[in-house]
Short mmCIF file of C-alpha atoms in Angstrom, two decimals:
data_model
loop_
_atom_site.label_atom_id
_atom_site.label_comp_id
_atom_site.label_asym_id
_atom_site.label_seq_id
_atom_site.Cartn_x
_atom_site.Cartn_y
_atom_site.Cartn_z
CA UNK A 1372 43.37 50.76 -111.01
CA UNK A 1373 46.25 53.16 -110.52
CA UNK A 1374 49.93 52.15 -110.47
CA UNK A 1375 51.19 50.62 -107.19
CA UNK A 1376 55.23 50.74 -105.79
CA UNK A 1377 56.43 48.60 -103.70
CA UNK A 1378 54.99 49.55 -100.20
CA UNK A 1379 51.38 49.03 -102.14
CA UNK A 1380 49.17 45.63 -101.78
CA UNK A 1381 50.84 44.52 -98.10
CA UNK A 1382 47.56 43.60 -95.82
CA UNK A 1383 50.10 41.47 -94.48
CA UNK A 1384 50.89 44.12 -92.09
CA UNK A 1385 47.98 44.30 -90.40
CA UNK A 1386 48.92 40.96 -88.87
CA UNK A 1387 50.21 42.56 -85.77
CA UNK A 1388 46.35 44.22 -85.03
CA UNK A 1389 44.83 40.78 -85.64
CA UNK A 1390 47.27 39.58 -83.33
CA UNK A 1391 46.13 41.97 -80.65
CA UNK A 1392 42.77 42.38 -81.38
CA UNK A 1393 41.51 39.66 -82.79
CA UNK A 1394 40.39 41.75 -85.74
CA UNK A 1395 41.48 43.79 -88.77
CA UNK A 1396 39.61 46.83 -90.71
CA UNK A 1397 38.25 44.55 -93.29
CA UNK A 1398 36.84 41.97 -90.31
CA UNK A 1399 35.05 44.34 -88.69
CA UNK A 1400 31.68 45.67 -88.08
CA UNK A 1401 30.94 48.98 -89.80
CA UNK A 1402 29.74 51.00 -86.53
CA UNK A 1403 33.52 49.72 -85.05
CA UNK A 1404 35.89 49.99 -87.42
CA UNK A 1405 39.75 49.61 -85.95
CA UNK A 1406 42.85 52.02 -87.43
CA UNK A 1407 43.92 50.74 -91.32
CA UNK A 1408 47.21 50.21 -92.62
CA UNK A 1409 48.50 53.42 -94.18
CA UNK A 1410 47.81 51.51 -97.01
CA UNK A 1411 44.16 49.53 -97.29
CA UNK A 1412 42.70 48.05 -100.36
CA UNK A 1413 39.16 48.53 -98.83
CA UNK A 1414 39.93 52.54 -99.39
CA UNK A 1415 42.35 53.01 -101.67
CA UNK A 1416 40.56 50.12 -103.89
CA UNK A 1417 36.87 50.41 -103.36
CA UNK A 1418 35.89 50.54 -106.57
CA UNK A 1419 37.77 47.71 -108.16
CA UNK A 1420 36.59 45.58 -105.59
CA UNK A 1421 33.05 46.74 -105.43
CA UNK A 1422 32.95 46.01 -109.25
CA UNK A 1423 34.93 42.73 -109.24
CA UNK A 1424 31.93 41.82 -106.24
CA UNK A 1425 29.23 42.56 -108.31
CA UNK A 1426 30.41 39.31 -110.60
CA UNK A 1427 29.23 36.64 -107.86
CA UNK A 1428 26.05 38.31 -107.57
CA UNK A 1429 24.82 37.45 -111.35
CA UNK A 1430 24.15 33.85 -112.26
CA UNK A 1431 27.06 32.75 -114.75
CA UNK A 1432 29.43 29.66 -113.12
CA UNK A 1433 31.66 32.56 -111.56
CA UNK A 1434 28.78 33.55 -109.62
CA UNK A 1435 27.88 30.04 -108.34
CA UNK A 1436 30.87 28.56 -107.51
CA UNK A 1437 31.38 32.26 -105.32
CA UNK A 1438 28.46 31.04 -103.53
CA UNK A 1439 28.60 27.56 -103.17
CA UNK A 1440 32.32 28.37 -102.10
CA UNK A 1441 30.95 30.10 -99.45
CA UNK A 1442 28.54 27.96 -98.62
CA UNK A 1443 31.11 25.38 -98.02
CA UNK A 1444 33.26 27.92 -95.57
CA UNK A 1445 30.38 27.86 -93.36
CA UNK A 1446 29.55 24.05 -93.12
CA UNK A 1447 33.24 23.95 -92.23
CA UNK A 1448 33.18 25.15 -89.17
CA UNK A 1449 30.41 23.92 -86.22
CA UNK A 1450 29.36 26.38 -83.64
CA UNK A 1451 29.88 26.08 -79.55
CA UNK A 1452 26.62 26.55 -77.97
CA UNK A 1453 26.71 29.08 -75.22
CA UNK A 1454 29.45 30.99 -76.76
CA UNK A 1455 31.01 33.10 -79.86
CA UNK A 1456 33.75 30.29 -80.67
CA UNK A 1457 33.36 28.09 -83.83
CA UNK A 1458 35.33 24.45 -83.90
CA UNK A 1459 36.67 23.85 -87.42
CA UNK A 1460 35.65 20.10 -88.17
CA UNK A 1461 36.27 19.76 -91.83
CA UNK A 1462 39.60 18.83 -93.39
CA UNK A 1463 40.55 20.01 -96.76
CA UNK A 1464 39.73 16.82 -98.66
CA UNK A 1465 35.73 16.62 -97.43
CA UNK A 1466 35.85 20.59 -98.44
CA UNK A 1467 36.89 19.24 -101.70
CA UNK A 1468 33.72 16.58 -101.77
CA UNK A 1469 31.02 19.26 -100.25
CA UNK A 1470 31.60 21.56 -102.81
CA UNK A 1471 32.24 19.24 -106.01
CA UNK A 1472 28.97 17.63 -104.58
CA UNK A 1473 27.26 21.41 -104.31
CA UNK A 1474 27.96 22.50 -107.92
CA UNK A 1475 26.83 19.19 -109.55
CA UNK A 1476 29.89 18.22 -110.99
CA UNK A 1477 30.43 14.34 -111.26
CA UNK A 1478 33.98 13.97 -113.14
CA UNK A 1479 36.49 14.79 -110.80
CA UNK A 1480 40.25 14.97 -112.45
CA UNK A 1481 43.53 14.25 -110.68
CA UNK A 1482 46.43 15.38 -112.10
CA UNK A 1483 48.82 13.58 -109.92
CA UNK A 1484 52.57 13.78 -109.45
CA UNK A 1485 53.91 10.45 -110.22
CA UNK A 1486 55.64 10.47 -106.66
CA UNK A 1487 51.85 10.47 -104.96
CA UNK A 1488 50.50 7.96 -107.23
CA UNK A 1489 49.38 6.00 -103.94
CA UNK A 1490 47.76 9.15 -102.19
CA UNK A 1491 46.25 9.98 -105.95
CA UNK A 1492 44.58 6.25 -105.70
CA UNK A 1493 43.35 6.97 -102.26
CA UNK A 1494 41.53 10.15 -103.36
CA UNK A 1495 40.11 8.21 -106.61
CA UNK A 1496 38.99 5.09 -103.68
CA UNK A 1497 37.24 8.68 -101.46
CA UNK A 1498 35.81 10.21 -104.95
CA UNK A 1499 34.05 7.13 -105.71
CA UNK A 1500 33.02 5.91 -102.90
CA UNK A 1501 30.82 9.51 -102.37
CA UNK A 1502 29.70 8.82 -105.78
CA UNK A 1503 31.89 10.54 -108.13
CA UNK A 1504 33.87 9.46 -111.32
CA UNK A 1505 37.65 10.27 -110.38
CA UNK A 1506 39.92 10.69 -113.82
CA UNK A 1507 43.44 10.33 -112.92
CA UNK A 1508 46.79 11.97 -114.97
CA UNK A 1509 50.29 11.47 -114.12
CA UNK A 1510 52.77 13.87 -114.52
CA UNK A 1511 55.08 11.94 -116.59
CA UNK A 1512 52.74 10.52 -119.19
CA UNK A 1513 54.24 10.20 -122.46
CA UNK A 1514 57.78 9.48 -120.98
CA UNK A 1515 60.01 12.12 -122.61
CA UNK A 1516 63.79 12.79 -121.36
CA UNK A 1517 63.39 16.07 -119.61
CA UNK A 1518 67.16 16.27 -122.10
CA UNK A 1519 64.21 17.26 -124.89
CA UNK A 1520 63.26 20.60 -123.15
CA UNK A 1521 67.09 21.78 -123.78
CA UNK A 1522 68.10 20.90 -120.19
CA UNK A 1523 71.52 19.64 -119.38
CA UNK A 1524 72.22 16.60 -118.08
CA UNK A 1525 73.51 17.98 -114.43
CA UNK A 1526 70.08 19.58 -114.17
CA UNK A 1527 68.53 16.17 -113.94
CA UNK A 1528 68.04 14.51 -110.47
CA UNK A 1529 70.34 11.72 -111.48
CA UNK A 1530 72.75 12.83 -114.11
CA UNK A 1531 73.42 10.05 -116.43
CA UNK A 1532 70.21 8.16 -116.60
CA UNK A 1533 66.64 8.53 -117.97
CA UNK A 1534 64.51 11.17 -116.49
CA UNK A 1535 61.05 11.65 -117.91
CA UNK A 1536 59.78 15.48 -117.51
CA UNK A 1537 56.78 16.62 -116.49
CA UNK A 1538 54.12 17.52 -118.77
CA UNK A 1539 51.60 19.46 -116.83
CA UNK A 1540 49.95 20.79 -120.24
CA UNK A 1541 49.07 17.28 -121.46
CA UNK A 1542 47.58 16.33 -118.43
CA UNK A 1543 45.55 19.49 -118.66
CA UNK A 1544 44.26 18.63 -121.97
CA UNK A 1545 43.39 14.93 -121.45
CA UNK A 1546 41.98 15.63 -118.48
CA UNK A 1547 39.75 18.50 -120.23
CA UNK A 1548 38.92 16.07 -123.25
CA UNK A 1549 37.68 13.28 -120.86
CA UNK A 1550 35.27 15.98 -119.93
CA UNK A 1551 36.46 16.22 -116.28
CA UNK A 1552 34.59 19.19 -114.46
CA UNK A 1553 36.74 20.20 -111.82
CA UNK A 1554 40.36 19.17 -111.72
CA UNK A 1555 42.45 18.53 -108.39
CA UNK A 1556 46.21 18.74 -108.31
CA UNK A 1557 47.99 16.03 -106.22
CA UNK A 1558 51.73 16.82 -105.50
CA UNK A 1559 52.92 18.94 -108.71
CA UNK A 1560 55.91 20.87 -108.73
CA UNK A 1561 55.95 24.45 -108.56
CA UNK A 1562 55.72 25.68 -111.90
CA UNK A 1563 54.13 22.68 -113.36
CA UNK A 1564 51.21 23.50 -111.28
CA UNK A 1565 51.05 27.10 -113.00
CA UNK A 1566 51.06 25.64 -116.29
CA UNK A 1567 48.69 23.22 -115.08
CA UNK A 1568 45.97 25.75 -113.84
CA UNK A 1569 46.58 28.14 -116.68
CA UNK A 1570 45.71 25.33 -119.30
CA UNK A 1571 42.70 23.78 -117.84
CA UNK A 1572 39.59 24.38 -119.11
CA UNK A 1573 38.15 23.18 -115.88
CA UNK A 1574 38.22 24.57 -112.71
CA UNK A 1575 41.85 23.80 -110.79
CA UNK A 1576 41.64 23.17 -106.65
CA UNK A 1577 45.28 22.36 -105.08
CA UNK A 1578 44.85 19.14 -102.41
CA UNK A 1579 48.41 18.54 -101.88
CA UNK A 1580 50.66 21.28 -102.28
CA UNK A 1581 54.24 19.56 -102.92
CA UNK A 1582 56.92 20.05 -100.09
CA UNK A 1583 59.68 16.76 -100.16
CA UNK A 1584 61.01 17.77 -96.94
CA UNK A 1585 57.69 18.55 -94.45
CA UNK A 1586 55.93 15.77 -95.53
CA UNK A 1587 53.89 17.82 -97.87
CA UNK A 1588 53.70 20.75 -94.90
CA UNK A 1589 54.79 23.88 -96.83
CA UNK A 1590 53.32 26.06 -93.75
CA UNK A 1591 55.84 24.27 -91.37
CA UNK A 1592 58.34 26.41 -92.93
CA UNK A 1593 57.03 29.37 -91.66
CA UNK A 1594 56.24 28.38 -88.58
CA UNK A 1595 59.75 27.17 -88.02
CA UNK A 1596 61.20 30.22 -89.15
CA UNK A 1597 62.63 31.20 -85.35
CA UNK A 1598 64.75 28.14 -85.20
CA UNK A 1599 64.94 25.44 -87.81
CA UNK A 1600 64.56 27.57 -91.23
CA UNK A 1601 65.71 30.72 -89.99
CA UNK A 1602 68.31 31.07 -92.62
CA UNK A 1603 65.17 31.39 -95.03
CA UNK A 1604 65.52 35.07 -94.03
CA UNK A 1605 69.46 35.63 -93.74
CA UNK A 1606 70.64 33.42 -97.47
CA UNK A 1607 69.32 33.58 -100.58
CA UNK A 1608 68.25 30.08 -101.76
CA UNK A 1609 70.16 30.36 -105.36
CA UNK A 1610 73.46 30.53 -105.50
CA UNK A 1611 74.60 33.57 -106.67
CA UNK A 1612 74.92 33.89 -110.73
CA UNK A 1613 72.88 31.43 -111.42
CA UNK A 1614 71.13 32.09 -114.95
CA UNK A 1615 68.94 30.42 -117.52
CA UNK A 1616 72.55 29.82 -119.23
CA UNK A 1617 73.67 27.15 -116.13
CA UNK A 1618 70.55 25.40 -116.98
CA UNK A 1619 69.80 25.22 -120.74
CA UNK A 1620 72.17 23.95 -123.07
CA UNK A 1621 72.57 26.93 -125.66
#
């Protein structure tokens, strides 16, 4: 794979063909192909993709979970008769239980945010009821003052008073040694979730990507992006100078 600047790896600018076709080069049929980016992974990248295909055509767990995966795309979505449209009738929690359900897996792990401990017990109350064995992690298990990671005591939420941190790792690991075979994250913040996915043995889905202000709706930011977060585009969210020095005591 060759070395890539900046203007590399942006499909997203094909957005304005889908918009007014309905289509882009790589949703298309072969005979019909419409104009590419100057740019376009399907050319320029063929051959890493070609070979990074040919993995979900063996028969290792990569492979399977590929198929089931798209298996599960389909039964999301239920045909009009009499026409080419397709109504989407599957929300992203029974996606969750088709394809758990597909690949055989039985222990399902939560690794909850301690702030969605309610919507974590809902999903265990879902995952049992369709016959699975929910395991369920909060965030702050082990109760540690996030003042332990080197922090100062501004950075906390409320300054002055105990304030656990998150320990995404540990939930990871008991999780993994409670032999949970797929893992779903409920609510963690960003970053935690990285550490999270990087250090679970068990395959990581995200159910509730955490958002305190939309309700849990990060996409409502950029669909509100002509009016009420415009300023996402004009001001930089950090102030300015802010460095690992504001936020670790040294």
């Amino acid at each position: 794979m060759s070395e890539r600047n900046a203007k590399d790896l942006q499909c997203t600018t094909c957005s304005p063909l889908w918009k007014k076709q309905g289509t882009t080069y790589c949703w298309s049929d072969p005979q019909a192909k419409p104009g590419m980016p100057g740019y376009c992974p399907s050319q320029s990248e063929a051959e890493l993709i070609e070979e990074s295909f040919r993995k979900y055509t063996g028969d290792d767990e990569d492979a399977r979970l590929a198929k089931v995966a798209a298996v599960v795309e389909g039964l999301c979505y239920q045909p009009v008769p009499g026409s080419d449209a397709v109504n989407a009738r599957w929300t992203r929690v029974e996606d969750t239980l088709a394809l758990a359900g597909l690949m055989g897996w039985k222990k399902i792990g939560i690794a909850s945010c301690i702030g969605l401990l309610d919507e974590s017990e809902r999903l265990a109350d879902i995952l049992r009821a369709q016959g699975f064995e929910p395991l369920s992690v909060c965030c702050k298990a082990g109760s540690i003052d996030k003042l332990e990671l080197g922090l100062k005591e501004e950075n906390k939420v409320r300054p002055g008073t105990f304030e656990p941190a998150c320990n995404p790792i540990a939930q990871a690991r008991m999780l993994d040694a409670a032999g949970a075979e797929m893992n779903i994250i409920v609510g963690l913040c960003v970053g935690h979730d990285m550490l999270f996915a990087r250090h679970s043995k068990a395959p990581v889905t995200t159910l509730v990507a955490k958002d305190r202000v939309t309700g849990h709706n990060p996409v409502a930011v950029l669909y509100g992006q002509n009016f009420y977060y415009k300023r996402l585009q004009k001001q930089k969210v950090l102030p300015q100078g802010l460095g690992e020095d504001q936020i670790t005591e040294k």
